[in-house]
Amino acid sequence: MPELRPERPSRKHQQRFNTGFTMQLIMLFIIGLAAGLLSGMFGVGGGVIIVPALVFFFGMNQQAANGTSLIALLLPVGLLGVLEYYRSGNIAMQNIWFGLTIAFGLFAGAFFGAHLAIEVSSELLRRMFAVFLVFVAIRLWL
């Protein structure tokens, strides 16, 4: 059976994360909270919120961001995907902690997002989602 340990992240990759542990936890929780809110409101989260946020705010490459997002959504959805990213060396133990921290925010945010979505009309919710998707598309494009 192949060894499950990923390659060590590059020095450049490690330096990106040395901005202060507490601040990182707060940012990761906010990412999870936003993903949870939007998931509760629009049914989105991982690919639309978490992955771009990890790329933009933490400088992760796409594979590490995808793997970290799957960690946050791990059970039962992402377990096999997480194992595959881990085996290929694209996520490290730090990514696992990041993903678990995001998961706590998702848990709380989904509740509040669903509550907000119930309070607005279906038409307004649909328009809000469209504006959000355009914003994400423009940000990714640029």
CSV table of C-alpha atoms in Angstrom, one decimal:
chain,number,residue,atom,x,y,z
A,1,MET,CA,0.0,0.0,0.0
A,2,PRO,CA,1.5,3.4,-0.9
A,3,GLU,CA,2.5,5.8,1.9
A,4,LEU,CA,-0.1,8.4,2.6
A,5,ARG,CA,2.2,11.2,3.6
A,6,PRO,CA,2.2,14.2,1.2
A,7,GLU,CA,5.3,16.0,0.1
A,8,ARG,CA,6.4,18.9,2.3
A,9,PRO,CA,5.0,22.2,1.2
A,10,SER,CA,7.5,24.5,-0.4
A,11,ARG,CA,9.1,27.2,1.7
A,12,LYS,CA,7.2,29.8,-0.3
A,13,HIS,CA,3.9,28.0,0.5
A,14,GLN,CA,4.7,27.8,4.2
A,15,GLN,CA,5.6,31.5,4.3
A,16,ARG,CA,2.2,32.5,3.0
A,17,PHE,CA,0.6,31.0,6.1
A,18,ASN,CA,2.9,32.8,8.7
A,19,THR,CA,0.6,35.8,9.1
A,20,GLY,CA,-0.5,35.1,12.6
A,21,PHE,CA,-2.3,32.0,13.8
A,22,THR,CA,-5.3,33.8,15.4
A,23,MET,CA,-5.9,36.0,12.4
A,24,GLN,CA,-5.8,33.0,10.2
A,25,LEU,CA,-8.4,31.2,12.3
A,26,ILE,CA,-10.6,34.2,12.3
A,27,MET,CA,-10.3,34.5,8.5
A,28,LEU,CA,-10.9,30.8,8.0
A,29,PHE,CA,-14.0,30.9,10.2
A,30,ILE,CA,-15.3,33.9,8.3
A,31,ILE,CA,-14.8,32.0,5.0
A,32,GLY,CA,-16.8,29.1,6.5
A,33,LEU,CA,-19.4,31.5,7.8
A,34,ALA,CA,-19.8,33.2,4.5
A,35,ALA,CA,-20.0,29.8,2.7
A,36,GLY,CA,-22.5,28.6,5.2
A,37,LEU,CA,-24.7,31.7,4.9
A,38,LEU,CA,-24.6,31.5,1.1
A,39,SER,CA,-25.1,27.8,1.2
A,40,GLY,CA,-28.2,28.2,3.3
A,41,MET,CA,-29.5,31.0,1.1
A,42,PHE,CA,-28.5,29.7,-2.4
A,43,GLY,CA,-27.3,26.1,-2.0
A,44,VAL,CA,-23.7,26.9,-2.8
A,45,GLY,CA,-20.5,26.8,-0.7
A,46,GLY,CA,-17.4,24.9,-1.5
A,47,GLY,CA,-16.6,25.5,-5.1
A,48,VAL,CA,-18.1,29.0,-5.3
A,49,ILE,CA,-17.1,30.5,-1.9
A,50,ILE,CA,-14.4,28.5,-0.2
A,51,VAL,CA,-12.1,27.7,-3.1
A,52,PRO,CA,-11.9,31.3,-4.5
A,53,ALA,CA,-11.4,32.6,-0.9
A,54,LEU,CA,-8.5,30.3,-0.2
A,55,VAL,CA,-6.9,31.2,-3.5
A,56,PHE,CA,-7.4,35.0,-3.0
A,57,PHE,CA,-6.8,35.4,0.7
A,58,PHE,CA,-4.4,32.6,1.4
A,59,GLY,CA,-2.5,32.3,-1.9
A,60,MET,CA,-3.2,28.6,-2.2
A,61,ASN,CA,-2.9,26.9,-5.6
A,62,GLN,CA,-6.1,25.5,-7.1
A,63,GLN,CA,-5.4,21.9,-6.1
A,64,ALA,CA,-4.7,22.8,-2.4
A,65,ALA,CA,-7.8,25.0,-2.3
A,66,ASN,CA,-9.9,22.3,-3.8
A,67,GLY,CA,-8.6,19.7,-1.3
A,68,THR,CA,-9.0,22.1,1.6
A,69,SER,CA,-12.6,22.8,0.6
A,70,LEU,CA,-13.3,19.0,0.4
A,71,ILE,CA,-11.9,18.7,3.9
A,72,ALA,CA,-14.5,21.3,5.1
A,73,LEU,CA,-17.2,19.3,3.4
A,74,LEU,CA,-15.6,16.0,4.3
A,75,LEU,CA,-18.3,13.8,5.7
A,76,PRO,CA,-19.6,12.1,3.7
A,77,VAL,CA,-19.2,14.1,0.5
A,78,GLY,CA,-15.5,14.7,0.2
A,79,LEU,CA,-13.8,11.8,2.0
A,80,LEU,CA,-12.6,10.0,-1.1
A,81,GLY,CA,-11.6,13.2,-2.8
A,82,VAL,CA,-9.6,14.3,0.3
A,83,LEU,CA,-7.8,11.0,0.3
A,84,GLU,CA,-6.8,11.4,-3.3
A,85,TYR,CA,-5.6,14.9,-2.9
A,86,TYR,CA,-3.7,13.9,0.2
A,87,ARG,CA,-2.0,10.9,-1.5
A,88,SER,CA,-1.0,13.1,-4.4
A,89,GLY,CA,0.7,15.5,-2.0
A,90,ASN,CA,-1.5,18.5,-2.8
A,91,ILE,CA,-2.8,19.0,0.7
A,92,ALA,CA,-0.8,18.9,3.9
A,93,MET,CA,-1.8,18.7,7.6
A,94,GLN,CA,-2.1,22.5,7.7
A,95,ASN,CA,-4.8,22.3,5.0
A,96,ILE,CA,-6.7,19.7,7.0
A,97,TRP,CA,-6.8,22.1,10.0
A,98,PHE,CA,-7.8,24.9,7.7
A,99,GLY,CA,-10.7,22.8,6.3
A,100,LEU,CA,-11.9,21.8,9.7
A,101,THR,CA,-11.9,25.4,10.9
A,102,ILE,CA,-13.9,26.4,7.8
A,103,ALA,CA,-16.3,23.6,8.6
A,104,PHE,CA,-17.2,25.2,12.0
A,105,GLY,CA,-18.1,28.4,10.2
A,106,LEU,CA,-20.1,26.4,7.6
A,107,PHE,CA,-22.1,24.8,10.4
A,108,ALA,CA,-23.2,28.1,11.9
A,109,GLY,CA,-23.4,30.0,8.6
A,110,ALA,CA,-25.7,27.5,6.9
A,111,PHE,CA,-28.3,27.9,9.7
A,112,PHE,CA,-28.3,31.7,9.5
A,113,GLY,CA,-28.2,31.7,5.7
A,114,ALA,CA,-31.2,29.5,5.5
A,115,HIS,CA,-33.0,31.7,8.0
A,116,LEU,CA,-32.3,34.8,5.9
A,117,ALA,CA,-33.4,33.0,2.7
A,118,ILE,CA,-36.7,32.1,4.2
A,119,GLU,CA,-37.4,35.8,5.0
A,120,VAL,CA,-37.0,37.1,1.4
A,121,SER,CA,-39.1,36.5,-1.7
A,122,SER,CA,-38.0,33.8,-4.1
A,123,GLU,CA,-37.6,36.4,-6.8
A,124,LEU,CA,-35.3,38.6,-4.6
A,125,LEU,CA,-33.3,35.6,-3.6
A,126,ARG,CA,-32.8,34.5,-7.2
A,127,ARG,CA,-31.6,38.0,-8.1
A,128,MET,CA,-29.3,38.2,-5.2
A,129,PHE,CA,-27.7,34.9,-6.2
A,130,ALA,CA,-27.3,36.1,-9.8
A,131,VAL,CA,-25.5,39.3,-8.6
A,132,PHE,CA,-23.3,37.1,-6.4
A,133,LEU,CA,-22.4,34.8,-9.3
A,134,VAL,CA,-21.5,37.8,-11.5
A,135,PHE,CA,-19.3,39.2,-8.8
A,136,VAL,CA,-17.5,35.9,-8.4
A,137,ALA,CA,-17.1,35.5,-12.2
A,138,ILE,CA,-15.7,39.0,-12.6
A,139,ARG,CA,-13.3,38.5,-9.7
A,140,LEU,CA,-12.1,35.1,-11.0
A,141,TRP,CA,-11.7,36.6,-14.6
A,142,LEU,CA,-9.6,39.5,-13.3
